[in-house]
XYZ file of C-alpha atoms in Angstrom:
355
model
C 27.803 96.990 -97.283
C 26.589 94.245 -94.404
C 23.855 92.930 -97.431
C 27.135 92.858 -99.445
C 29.134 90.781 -97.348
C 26.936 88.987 -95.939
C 26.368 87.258 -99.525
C 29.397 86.822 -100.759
C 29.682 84.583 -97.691
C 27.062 82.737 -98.192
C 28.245 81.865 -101.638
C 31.605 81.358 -100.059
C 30.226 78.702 -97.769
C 27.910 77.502 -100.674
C 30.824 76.856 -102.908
C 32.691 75.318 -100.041
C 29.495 72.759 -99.292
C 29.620 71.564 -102.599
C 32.692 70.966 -102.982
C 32.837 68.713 -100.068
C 29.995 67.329 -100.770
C 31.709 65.781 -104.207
C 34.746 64.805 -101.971
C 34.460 61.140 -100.082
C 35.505 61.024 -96.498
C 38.576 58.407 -95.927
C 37.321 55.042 -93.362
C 40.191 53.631 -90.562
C 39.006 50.753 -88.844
C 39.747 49.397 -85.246
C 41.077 46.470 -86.174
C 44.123 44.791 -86.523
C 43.908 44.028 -89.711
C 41.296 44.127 -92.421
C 40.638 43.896 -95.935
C 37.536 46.462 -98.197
C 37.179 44.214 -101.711
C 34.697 44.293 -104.620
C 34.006 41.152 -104.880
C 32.984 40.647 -108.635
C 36.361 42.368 -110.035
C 38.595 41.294 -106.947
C 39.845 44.997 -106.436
C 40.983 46.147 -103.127
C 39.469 49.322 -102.199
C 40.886 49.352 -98.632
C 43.584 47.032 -96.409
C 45.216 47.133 -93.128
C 47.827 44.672 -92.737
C 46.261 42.875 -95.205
C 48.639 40.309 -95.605
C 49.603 39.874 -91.813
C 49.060 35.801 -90.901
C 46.424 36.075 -87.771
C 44.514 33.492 -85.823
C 40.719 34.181 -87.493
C 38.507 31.967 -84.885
C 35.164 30.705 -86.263
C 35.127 32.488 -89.807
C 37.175 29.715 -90.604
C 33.584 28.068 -91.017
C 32.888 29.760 -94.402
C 35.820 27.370 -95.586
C 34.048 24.525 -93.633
C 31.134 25.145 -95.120
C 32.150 25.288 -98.547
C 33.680 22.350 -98.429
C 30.831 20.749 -96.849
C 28.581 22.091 -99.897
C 30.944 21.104 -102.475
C 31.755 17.437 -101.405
C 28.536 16.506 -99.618
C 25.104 15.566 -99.952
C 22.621 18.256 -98.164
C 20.136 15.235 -97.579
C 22.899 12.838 -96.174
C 21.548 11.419 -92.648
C 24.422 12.344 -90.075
C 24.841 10.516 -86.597
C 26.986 12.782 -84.071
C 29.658 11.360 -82.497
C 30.377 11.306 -79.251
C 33.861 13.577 -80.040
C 31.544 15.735 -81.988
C 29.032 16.007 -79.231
C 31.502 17.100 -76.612
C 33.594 19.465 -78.646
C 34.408 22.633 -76.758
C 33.351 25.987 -77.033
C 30.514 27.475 -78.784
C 27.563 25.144 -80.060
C 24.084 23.993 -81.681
C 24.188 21.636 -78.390
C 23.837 18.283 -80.682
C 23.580 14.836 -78.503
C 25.589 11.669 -78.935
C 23.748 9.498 -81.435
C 21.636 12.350 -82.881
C 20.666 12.111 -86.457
C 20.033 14.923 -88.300
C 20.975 15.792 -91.761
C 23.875 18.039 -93.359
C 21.845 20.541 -94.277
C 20.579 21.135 -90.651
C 24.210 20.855 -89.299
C 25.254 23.575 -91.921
C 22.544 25.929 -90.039
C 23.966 25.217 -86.967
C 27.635 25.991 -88.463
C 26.737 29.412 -90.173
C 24.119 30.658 -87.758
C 24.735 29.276 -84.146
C 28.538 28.911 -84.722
C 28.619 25.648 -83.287
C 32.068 24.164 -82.953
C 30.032 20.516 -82.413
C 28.512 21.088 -85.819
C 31.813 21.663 -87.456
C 33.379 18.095 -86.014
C 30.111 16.458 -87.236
C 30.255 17.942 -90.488
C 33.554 17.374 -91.009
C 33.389 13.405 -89.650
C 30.890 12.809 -92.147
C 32.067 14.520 -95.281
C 35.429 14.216 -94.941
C 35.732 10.549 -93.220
C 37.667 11.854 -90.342
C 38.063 15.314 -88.694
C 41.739 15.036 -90.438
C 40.700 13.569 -93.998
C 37.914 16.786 -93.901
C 41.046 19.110 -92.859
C 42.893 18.270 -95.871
C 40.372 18.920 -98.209
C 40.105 22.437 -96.290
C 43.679 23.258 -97.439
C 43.296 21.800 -100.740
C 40.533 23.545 -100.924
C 42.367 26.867 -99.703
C 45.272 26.267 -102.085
C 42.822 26.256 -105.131
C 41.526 29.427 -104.126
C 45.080 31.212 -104.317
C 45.235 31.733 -100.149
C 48.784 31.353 -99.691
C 48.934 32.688 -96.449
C 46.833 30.391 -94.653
C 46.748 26.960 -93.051
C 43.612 25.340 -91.531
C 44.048 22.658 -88.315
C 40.166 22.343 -87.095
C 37.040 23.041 -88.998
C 36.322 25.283 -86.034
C 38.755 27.389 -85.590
C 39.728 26.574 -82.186
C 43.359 28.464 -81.277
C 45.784 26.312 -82.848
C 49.507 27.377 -84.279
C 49.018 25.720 -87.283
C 45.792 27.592 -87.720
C 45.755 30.982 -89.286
C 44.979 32.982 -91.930
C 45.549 36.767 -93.529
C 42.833 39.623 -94.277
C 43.421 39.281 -98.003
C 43.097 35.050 -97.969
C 39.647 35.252 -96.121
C 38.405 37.767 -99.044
C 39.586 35.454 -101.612
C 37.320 32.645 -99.702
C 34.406 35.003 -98.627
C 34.481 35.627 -103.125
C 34.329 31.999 -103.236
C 31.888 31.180 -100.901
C 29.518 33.795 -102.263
C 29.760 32.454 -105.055
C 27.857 29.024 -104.335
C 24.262 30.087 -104.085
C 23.620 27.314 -101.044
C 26.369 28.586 -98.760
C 24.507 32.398 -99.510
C 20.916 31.154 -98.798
C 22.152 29.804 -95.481
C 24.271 32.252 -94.206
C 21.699 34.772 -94.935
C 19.015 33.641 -92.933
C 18.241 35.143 -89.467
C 16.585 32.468 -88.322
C 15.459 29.333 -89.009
C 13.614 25.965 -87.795
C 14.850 22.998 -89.090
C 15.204 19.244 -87.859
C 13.407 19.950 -84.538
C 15.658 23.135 -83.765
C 15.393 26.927 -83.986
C 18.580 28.842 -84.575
C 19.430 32.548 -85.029
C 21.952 33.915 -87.087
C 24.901 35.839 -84.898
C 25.920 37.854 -87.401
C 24.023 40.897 -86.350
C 24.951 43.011 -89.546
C 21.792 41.471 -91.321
C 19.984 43.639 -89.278
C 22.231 46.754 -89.156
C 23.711 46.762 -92.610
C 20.901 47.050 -96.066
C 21.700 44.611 -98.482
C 23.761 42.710 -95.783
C 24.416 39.143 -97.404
C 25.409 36.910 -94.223
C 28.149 35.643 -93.910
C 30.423 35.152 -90.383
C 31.447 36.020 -87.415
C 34.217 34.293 -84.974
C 35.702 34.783 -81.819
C 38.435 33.855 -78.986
C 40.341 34.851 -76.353
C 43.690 34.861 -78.373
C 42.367 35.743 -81.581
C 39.691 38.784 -80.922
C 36.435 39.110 -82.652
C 36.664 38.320 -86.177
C 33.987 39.308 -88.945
C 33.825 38.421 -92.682
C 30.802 39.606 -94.116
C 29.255 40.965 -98.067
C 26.890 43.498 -99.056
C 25.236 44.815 -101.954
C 23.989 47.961 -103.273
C 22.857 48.654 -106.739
C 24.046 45.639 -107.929
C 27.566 46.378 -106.624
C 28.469 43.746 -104.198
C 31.968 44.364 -101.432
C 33.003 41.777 -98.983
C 34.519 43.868 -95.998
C 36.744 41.458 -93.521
C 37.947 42.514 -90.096
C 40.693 40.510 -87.567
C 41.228 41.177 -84.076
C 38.713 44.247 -83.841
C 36.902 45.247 -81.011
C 34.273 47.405 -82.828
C 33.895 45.201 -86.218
C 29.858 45.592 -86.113
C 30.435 49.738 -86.574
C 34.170 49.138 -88.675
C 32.001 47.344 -91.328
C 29.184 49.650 -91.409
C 31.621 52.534 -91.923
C 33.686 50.230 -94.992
C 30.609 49.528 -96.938
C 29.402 53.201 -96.930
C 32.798 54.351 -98.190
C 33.183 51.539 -100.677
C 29.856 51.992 -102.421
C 30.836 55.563 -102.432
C 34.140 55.903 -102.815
C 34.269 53.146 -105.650
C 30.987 52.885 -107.648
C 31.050 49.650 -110.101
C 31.297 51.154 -113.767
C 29.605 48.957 -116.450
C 31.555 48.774 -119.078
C 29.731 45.460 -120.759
C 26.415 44.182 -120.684
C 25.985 40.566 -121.879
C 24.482 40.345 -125.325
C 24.408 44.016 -126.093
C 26.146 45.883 -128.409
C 29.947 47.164 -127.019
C 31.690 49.094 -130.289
C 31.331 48.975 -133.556
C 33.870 48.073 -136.287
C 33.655 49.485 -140.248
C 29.918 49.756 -139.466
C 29.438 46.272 -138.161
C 27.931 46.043 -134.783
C 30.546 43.941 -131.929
C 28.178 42.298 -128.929
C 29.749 41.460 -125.347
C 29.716 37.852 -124.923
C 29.842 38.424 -121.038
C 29.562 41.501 -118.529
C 32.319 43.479 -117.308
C 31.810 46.751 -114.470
C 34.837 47.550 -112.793
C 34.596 50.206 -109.634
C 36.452 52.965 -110.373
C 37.474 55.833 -107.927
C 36.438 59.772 -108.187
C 38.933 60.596 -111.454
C 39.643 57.180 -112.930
C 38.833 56.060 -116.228
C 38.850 52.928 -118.033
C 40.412 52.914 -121.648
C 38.931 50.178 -123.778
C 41.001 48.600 -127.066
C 39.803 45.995 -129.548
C 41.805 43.045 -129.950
C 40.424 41.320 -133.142
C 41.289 37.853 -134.475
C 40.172 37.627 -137.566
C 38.720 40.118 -140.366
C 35.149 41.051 -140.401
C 34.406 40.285 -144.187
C 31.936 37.953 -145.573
C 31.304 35.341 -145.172
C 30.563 35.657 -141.384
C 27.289 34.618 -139.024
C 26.326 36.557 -136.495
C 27.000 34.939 -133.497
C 30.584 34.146 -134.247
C 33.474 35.301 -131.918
C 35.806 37.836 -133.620
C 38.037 38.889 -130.622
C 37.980 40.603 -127.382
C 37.666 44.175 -125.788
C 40.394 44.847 -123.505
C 39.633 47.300 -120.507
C 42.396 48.979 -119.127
C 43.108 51.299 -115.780
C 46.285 53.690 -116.324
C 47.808 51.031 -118.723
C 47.466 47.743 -116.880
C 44.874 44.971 -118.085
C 41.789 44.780 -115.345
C 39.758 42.806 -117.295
C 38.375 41.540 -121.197
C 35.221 40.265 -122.676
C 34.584 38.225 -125.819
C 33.115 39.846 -129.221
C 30.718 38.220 -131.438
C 29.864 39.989 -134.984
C 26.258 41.595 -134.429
C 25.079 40.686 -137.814
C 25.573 37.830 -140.829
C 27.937 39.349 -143.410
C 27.431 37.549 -147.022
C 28.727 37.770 -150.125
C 27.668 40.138 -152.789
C 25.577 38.267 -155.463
C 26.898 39.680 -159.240
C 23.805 40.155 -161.503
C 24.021 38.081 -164.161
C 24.161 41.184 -166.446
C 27.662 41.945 -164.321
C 29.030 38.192 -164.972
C 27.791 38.143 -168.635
C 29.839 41.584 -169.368
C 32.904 39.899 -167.276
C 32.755 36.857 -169.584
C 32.860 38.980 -172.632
């Protein structure tokens, strides 16, 4: 009877342990607000106040540097200024009438934080500390951050200066997008132009596949992190404002993401995606979308023309449409897999016709 019992318990319990092993534990943060996003699809796999306007300290650096990247010359000789030299707060601790180039300052930007670094970037590139701040909100505009205004290219406390959760994803997308940006903010440390600088952001060492990218901080506005990782492929940017254990918050976001929300490939770039009256369709781009425990995407053909002969391979004939629960997440070009030609008549067929 004991023997008896005692079994079916243990197959109670083993039932149980499988079942919550297949189940994915929920994540809450510490912070104030903060934003869990794949960044190749743009989804939103977890927000806190996403949307709430917050001062975000020296993240705001990601947008410096970006614009730095996209309007300057890496090899450009800088001289700092004595404004520059004497900014406040944290720095690369540049001299008056240093010359080093924008590449270096960059370093000092992403990996020391340096607020001095910032001024001189931003003298150089943008003409002025105010001509480099409007290409900062251009720049943010473009991007679709319409919560957020820039002041500094520091991120010293300033009203006019803030940001939301959900803007600094949409920039952290951007900025790991440009492949200089990544290969600086990734480094741990470096020695460049006479200096050697380590990188602050401490989740290259905690988090695997950590990609950089910054952290910030102030009295008014807390510590701030912005940061992207990847695993298998799958990359998530993971932002945090006004949290007082961010290093642990965005350990905790990227193990639920990556297993909460696997990516799902649903094209692969030059391989075959469906086929149409026997005639192979090929993805002219990739498409993986991540997709929660129970979702599904649905994919339709949208074709724009008929897939008769004549027709070269290679040609676009429409699109696959991917949806989630009927709303559009995403489409990808089709190109006919194979040339389609005419049927030649024998010339006993055309002489029979003629008759």
């Amino acid at each position: 009877m004991q023997n008896s019992f005692s079994r079916r318990t243990g197959a109670l319990l083993l039932v149980l342990a499988c079942l919550l092993a297949g189940r994915v534990r929920a994540v809450e943060v510490s912070a104030s607000a903060a934003v869990l996003m794949d960044m190749d699809s743009g989804r939103v796999l977890y927000e806190r106040n996403a949307g709430t306007r917050m001062l975000i300290a020296s993240t705001t650096k990601i947008l410096t540097a970006l614009v730095a990247i996209r309007d300057g010359n890496l090899s450009d000789t800088v001289e700092v200024s004595r404004e520059a030299a004497y900014t406040e707060g944290s720095s690369m601790y540049l001299k008056e009438g240093e010359e080093l180039t924008l590449e270096t300052l960059l370093y000092g930007l992403l990996l020391c934080s340096g607020n001095d670094a910032a001024v001189a970037v931003a003298e150089h590139v943008g003409g002025s500390v105010k001509g480099f701040v409007k290409r900062m909100n251009e720049t943010a505009a473009e991007l679709g951050m319409e919560d957020s205004s820039f002041a500094n290219p520091n991120g010293l406390d300033d009203e006019k200066h803030y940001s939301t959760a959900y803007d600094m994803a949409l920039l952290a997308r951007a900025a790991m997008g440009n492949e200089t940006l990544v290969r600086i903010a990734s480094t741990r440390t470096v020695t460049i132009g006479g200096r050697t600088m380590t990188n602050h952001n401490k989740l290259l060492n905690y988090v695997d596949g950590c990609l950089g990218l910054k952290t910030g901080y102030t009295r008014a506005a807390g510590r701030t992190l912005v940061s992207c990782a990847e695993r298998g492929g799958q990359r998530l940017i993971a932002v945090t404002l006004q949290d007082g254990n961010d290093w642990a918050d965005h350990q905790s976001l990227y193990d639920y993401g990556f297993s909460a929300y696997p990516a799902k490939r649903m094209a692969q770039l030059g391989h075959e995606l469906a086929r149409k009256d026997g005639i192979p369709l090929i993805a002219a781009d990739s498409f993986a979308w991540p997709l929660a425990q129970g979702e599904t995407l649905e994919t339709s053909l949208e074709l724009d023309r008929e897939l008769t002969a004549p027709l070269r391979a290679g040609a676009r004939v429409g699109e696959a449409v991917f949806s989630l629960d009927g709303r559009e997440v995403g489409r990808v070009g089709l190109l006919c897999g194979e040339n389609l030609v005419p049927k030649v008549e024998s010339a006993m067929t055309v002489l029979r016709k003629s008759r």
